[in-house]
């Protein structure tokens, strides 16, 4: 067994089933090893940002890690944007990065770079086996590392001669530790805060946004009057009829401060205290109201769901969580707007759908519209780096081929990773892509207004750096070039008809939905 096969066999024995890749010459022995490890499915993408984003989407839905295979330092660098989102999502991802043969690097060939420094930016462990015998043990240790709660990205750098050399052997999986539990003293302290009668907010995130955590938080809110909020960007949220629907914290500081107005205590579970996404000269960075105290029920990486459940038993032993009743909007009519496209989606959303929300400024109405829709999961780009939506959809569809995936992606975001459409067609994934096409970087127009009171600022609608209409982007033509069925909608009636047809047919589809920018 050579080093490449030893590494892949170790990952498979540890539960890894999918490898997303855009390989190069230094990875050819790893590609060859896939033929000897048929349990590992290889999925090809044309850009490393699609590879890494797909691994993230897979991990969030499958609940276990995927692997990536990347070409040297430049390949890893191309993938770092969506690895940043993965790191913020705490997704378990094993990166395999090929490198030049150990004897070759001394000559500093053109593709030589400091791969370890690039991988270190992700904050997970980085390993480089020295020979084929080390490939298996390093693979097992890397896999254990990515499974450390709450999940992280770890990297194996594979020199080409380590991959091709004999002497490797699969290593036994290393058992990762479980998520640490919250101590009784913390539970008692937080329970006392909730019983104290002062206005309190409970902010939940991570795994607490699945059914068990939502129901426990709902019990706490019903018994104590605490205001419950969802963190701004979450890796996976279970939503729909039969579950509590809690509002998300706002994007802008003034929105959050308004949501938390009058709060004397902020309790966080599975997330951190709210901070401003960006800095503004007249707004605070930490968005806990002045004079309010922050209490950590469960840190990121601790078992937040069990903590919330035990807390509910303390403060709400006989309380049932209020849940959202089934309801859907009436199908709207007329030209598409920022509101009514979301109503169309909510009216037609199928059971067990996976919704990718990268609508940015165009997606503000989605959560309210879909609150009473059939149960579904929502994935978001957690780190704020654009271009994650289409790759997340690829990974989610690979992880759950029996579930419909609906990718709602702003036009500007699509262009970062448009080649993901090619992978969707190649793999015949059940993804309906809706491009929210407002012909603008509308989020930057909104941000510009925060500075519009300064002398010399132009109207953001006239700033050419925020304009995507010159030249217009033909998304129907782009998707058609990859062999994907496409359509264009300008009215709610057209979107409803096209969405219904796309969801009823297997394989990928793209709908170009023309909407105005958010006001």
mmCIF file of N, CA and C in Angstrom, residues 211-258:
data_model
loop_
_atom_site.group_PDB
_atom_site.id
_atom_site.type_symbol
_atom_site.label_atom_id
_atom_site.label_comp_id
_atom_site.label_asym_id
_atom_site.label_seq_id
_atom_site.Cartn_x
_atom_site.Cartn_y
_atom_site.Cartn_z
ATOM 1 N N UNK A 211 -34.158 21.106 16.496
ATOM 2 C CA UNK A 211 -35.449 20.930 17.153
ATOM 3 C C UNK A 211 -35.352 20.915 18.675
ATOM 4 N N UNK A 212 -34.463 20.089 19.239
ATOM 5 C CA UNK A 212 -34.418 19.953 20.693
ATOM 6 C C UNK A 212 -34.047 21.265 21.364
ATOM 7 N N UNK A 213 -33.086 21.970 20.810
ATOM 8 C CA UNK A 213 -32.684 23.242 21.392
ATOM 9 C C UNK A 213 -33.749 24.303 21.263
ATOM 10 N N UNK A 214 -34.412 24.345 20.111
ATOM 11 C CA UNK A 214 -35.477 25.323 19.906
ATOM 12 C C UNK A 214 -36.626 25.111 20.885
ATOM 13 N N UNK A 215 -37.009 23.850 21.078
ATOM 14 C CA UNK A 215 -38.118 23.565 21.987
ATOM 15 C C UNK A 215 -37.751 23.893 23.432
ATOM 16 N N UNK A 216 -36.503 23.610 23.820
ATOM 17 C CA UNK A 216 -36.078 23.946 25.182
ATOM 18 C C UNK A 216 -36.063 25.455 25.385
ATOM 19 N N UNK A 217 -35.542 26.190 24.402
ATOM 20 C CA UNK A 217 -35.532 27.651 24.512
ATOM 21 C C UNK A 217 -36.952 28.202 24.546
ATOM 22 N N UNK A 218 -37.850 27.575 23.776
ATOM 23 C CA UNK A 218 -39.242 28.003 23.801
ATOM 24 C C UNK A 218 -39.887 27.798 25.153
ATOM 25 N N UNK A 219 -39.561 26.704 25.823
ATOM 26 C CA UNK A 219 -40.082 26.475 27.179
ATOM 27 C C UNK A 219 -39.582 27.557 28.133
ATOM 28 N N UNK A 220 -38.278 27.873 28.036
ATOM 29 C CA UNK A 220 -37.707 28.904 28.907
ATOM 30 C C UNK A 220 -38.403 30.235 28.681
ATOM 31 N N UNK A 221 -38.610 30.585 27.412
ATOM 32 C CA UNK A 221 -39.254 31.868 27.101
ATOM 33 C C UNK A 221 -40.684 31.910 27.621
ATOM 34 N N UNK A 222 -41.413 30.819 27.435
ATOM 35 C CA UNK A 222 -42.818 30.799 27.849
ATOM 36 C C UNK A 222 -42.968 30.931 29.358
ATOM 37 N N UNK A 223 -42.036 30.345 30.117
ATOM 38 C CA UNK A 223 -42.155 30.356 31.575
ATOM 39 C C UNK A 223 -41.590 31.604 32.216
ATOM 40 N N UNK A 224 -40.605 32.243 31.576
ATOM 41 C CA UNK A 224 -39.898 33.346 32.235
ATOM 42 C C UNK A 224 -40.097 34.691 31.555
ATOM 43 N N UNK A 225 -40.602 34.689 30.327
ATOM 44 C CA UNK A 225 -40.726 35.942 29.592
ATOM 45 C C UNK A 225 -39.455 36.387 28.913
ATOM 46 N N UNK A 226 -38.416 35.557 28.935
ATOM 47 C CA UNK A 226 -37.159 35.924 28.266
ATOM 48 C C UNK A 226 -37.398 36.080 26.768
ATOM 49 N N UNK A 227 -36.730 37.052 26.172
ATOM 50 C CA UNK A 227 -36.773 37.225 24.724
ATOM 51 C C UNK A 227 -35.703 36.302 24.117
ATOM 52 N N UNK A 228 -36.101 35.469 23.177
ATOM 53 C CA UNK A 228 -35.156 34.551 22.543
ATOM 54 C C UNK A 228 -34.821 35.061 21.146
ATOM 55 N N UNK A 229 -33.523 35.066 20.831
ATOM 56 C CA UNK A 229 -33.060 35.481 19.519
ATOM 57 C C UNK A 229 -32.120 34.419 18.956
ATOM 58 N N UNK A 230 -32.145 34.303 17.643
ATOM 59 C CA UNK A 230 -31.217 33.446 16.920
ATOM 60 C C UNK A 230 -30.005 34.282 16.539
ATOM 61 N N UNK A 231 -28.815 33.702 16.628
ATOM 62 C CA UNK A 231 -27.620 34.413 16.184
ATOM 63 C C UNK A 231 -27.791 34.853 14.727
ATOM 64 N N UNK A 232 -27.016 35.843 14.310
ATOM 65 C CA UNK A 232 -27.211 36.435 12.983
ATOM 66 C C UNK A 232 -27.018 35.421 11.866
ATOM 67 N N UNK A 233 -25.880 34.734 11.847
ATOM 68 C CA UNK A 233 -25.601 33.751 10.807
ATOM 69 C C UNK A 233 -25.343 32.404 11.458
ATOM 70 N N UNK A 234 -26.080 31.394 11.027
ATOM 71 C CA UNK A 234 -26.025 30.081 11.662
ATOM 72 C C UNK A 234 -25.654 29.024 10.631
ATOM 73 N N UNK A 235 -24.984 27.966 11.104
ATOM 74 C CA UNK A 235 -24.572 26.925 10.159
ATOM 75 C C UNK A 235 -25.737 26.072 9.674
ATOM 76 N N UNK A 236 -26.725 25.842 10.536
ATOM 77 C CA UNK A 236 -27.900 25.064 10.138
ATOM 78 C C UNK A 236 -29.031 25.364 11.115
ATOM 79 N N UNK A 237 -30.179 25.715 10.585
ATOM 80 C CA UNK A 237 -31.342 26.040 11.406
ATOM 81 C C UNK A 237 -32.510 25.173 10.959
ATOM 82 N N UNK A 238 -33.150 24.505 11.911
ATOM 83 C CA UNK A 238 -34.381 23.794 11.600
ATOM 84 C C UNK A 238 -35.549 24.764 11.769
ATOM 85 N N UNK A 239 -36.410 24.825 10.762
ATOM 86 C CA UNK A 239 -37.499 25.791 10.777
ATOM 87 C C UNK A 239 -38.787 25.148 10.284
ATOM 88 N N UNK A 240 -39.890 25.859 10.465
ATOM 89 C CA UNK A 240 -41.158 25.446 9.905
ATOM 90 C C UNK A 240 -42.197 25.110 10.945
ATOM 91 N N UNK A 241 -43.350 24.684 10.464
ATOM 92 C CA UNK A 241 -44.494 24.386 11.329
ATOM 93 C C UNK A 241 -44.124 23.335 12.369
ATOM 94 N N UNK A 242 -44.620 23.563 13.590
ATOM 95 C CA UNK A 242 -44.338 22.642 14.684
ATOM 96 C C UNK A 242 -43.114 22.989 15.495
ATOM 97 N N UNK A 243 -42.421 24.057 15.116
ATOM 98 C CA UNK A 243 -41.239 24.512 15.848
ATOM 99 C C UNK A 243 -41.424 25.963 16.267
ATOM 100 N N UNK A 244 -40.774 26.388 17.360
ATOM 101 C CA UNK A 244 -40.746 27.817 17.667
ATOM 102 C C UNK A 244 -39.993 28.574 16.568
ATOM 103 N N UNK A 245 -40.412 29.778 16.289
ATOM 104 C CA UNK A 245 -39.736 30.632 15.307
ATOM 105 C C UNK A 245 -39.230 31.875 16.028
ATOM 106 N N UNK A 246 -37.940 31.924 16.246
ATOM 107 C CA UNK A 246 -37.342 33.062 16.955
ATOM 108 C C UNK A 246 -36.701 34.012 15.954
ATOM 109 N N UNK A 247 -36.791 35.306 16.190
ATOM 110 C CA UNK A 247 -36.186 36.260 15.263
ATOM 111 C C UNK A 247 -34.662 36.193 15.296
ATOM 112 N N UNK A 248 -34.061 36.482 14.135
ATOM 113 C CA UNK A 248 -32.604 36.605 14.065
ATOM 114 C C UNK A 248 -32.190 37.989 14.550
ATOM 115 N N UNK A 249 -31.025 38.056 15.143
ATOM 116 C CA UNK A 249 -30.459 39.363 15.451
ATOM 117 C C UNK A 249 -30.207 40.120 14.153
ATOM 118 N N UNK A 250 -30.344 41.428 14.206
ATOM 119 C CA UNK A 250 -30.182 42.250 13.014
ATOM 120 C C UNK A 250 -28.753 42.335 12.545
ATOM 121 N N UNK A 251 -28.592 42.819 11.327
ATOM 122 C CA UNK A 251 -27.262 42.978 10.727
ATOM 123 C C UNK A 251 -26.570 44.243 11.223
ATOM 124 N N UNK A 252 -27.342 45.321 11.367
ATOM 125 C CA UNK A 252 -26.759 46.606 11.732
ATOM 126 C C UNK A 252 -26.841 46.829 13.246
ATOM 127 N N UNK A 253 -25.873 47.534 13.820
ATOM 128 C CA UNK A 253 -25.850 47.738 15.272
ATOM 129 C C UNK A 253 -27.130 48.345 15.827
ATOM 130 N N UNK A 254 -27.679 49.349 15.131
ATOM 131 C CA UNK A 254 -28.882 49.990 15.661
ATOM 132 C C UNK A 254 -30.060 49.012 15.693
ATOM 133 N N UNK A 255 -30.088 48.054 14.747
ATOM 134 C CA UNK A 255 -31.147 47.053 14.759
ATOM 135 C C UNK A 255 -31.041 46.155 15.986
ATOM 136 N N UNK A 256 -29.831 45.707 16.300
ATOM 137 C CA UNK A 256 -29.630 44.821 17.447
ATOM 138 C C UNK A 256 -29.913 45.564 18.745
ATOM 139 N N UNK A 257 -29.412 46.781 18.843
ATOM 140 C CA UNK A 257 -29.641 47.556 20.068
ATOM 141 C C UNK A 257 -31.125 47.819 20.279
ATOM 142 N N UNK A 258 -31.864 47.972 19.196
ATOM 143 C CA UNK A 258 -33.312 48.130 19.320
ATOM 144 C C UNK A 258 -33.955 46.820 19.786
#
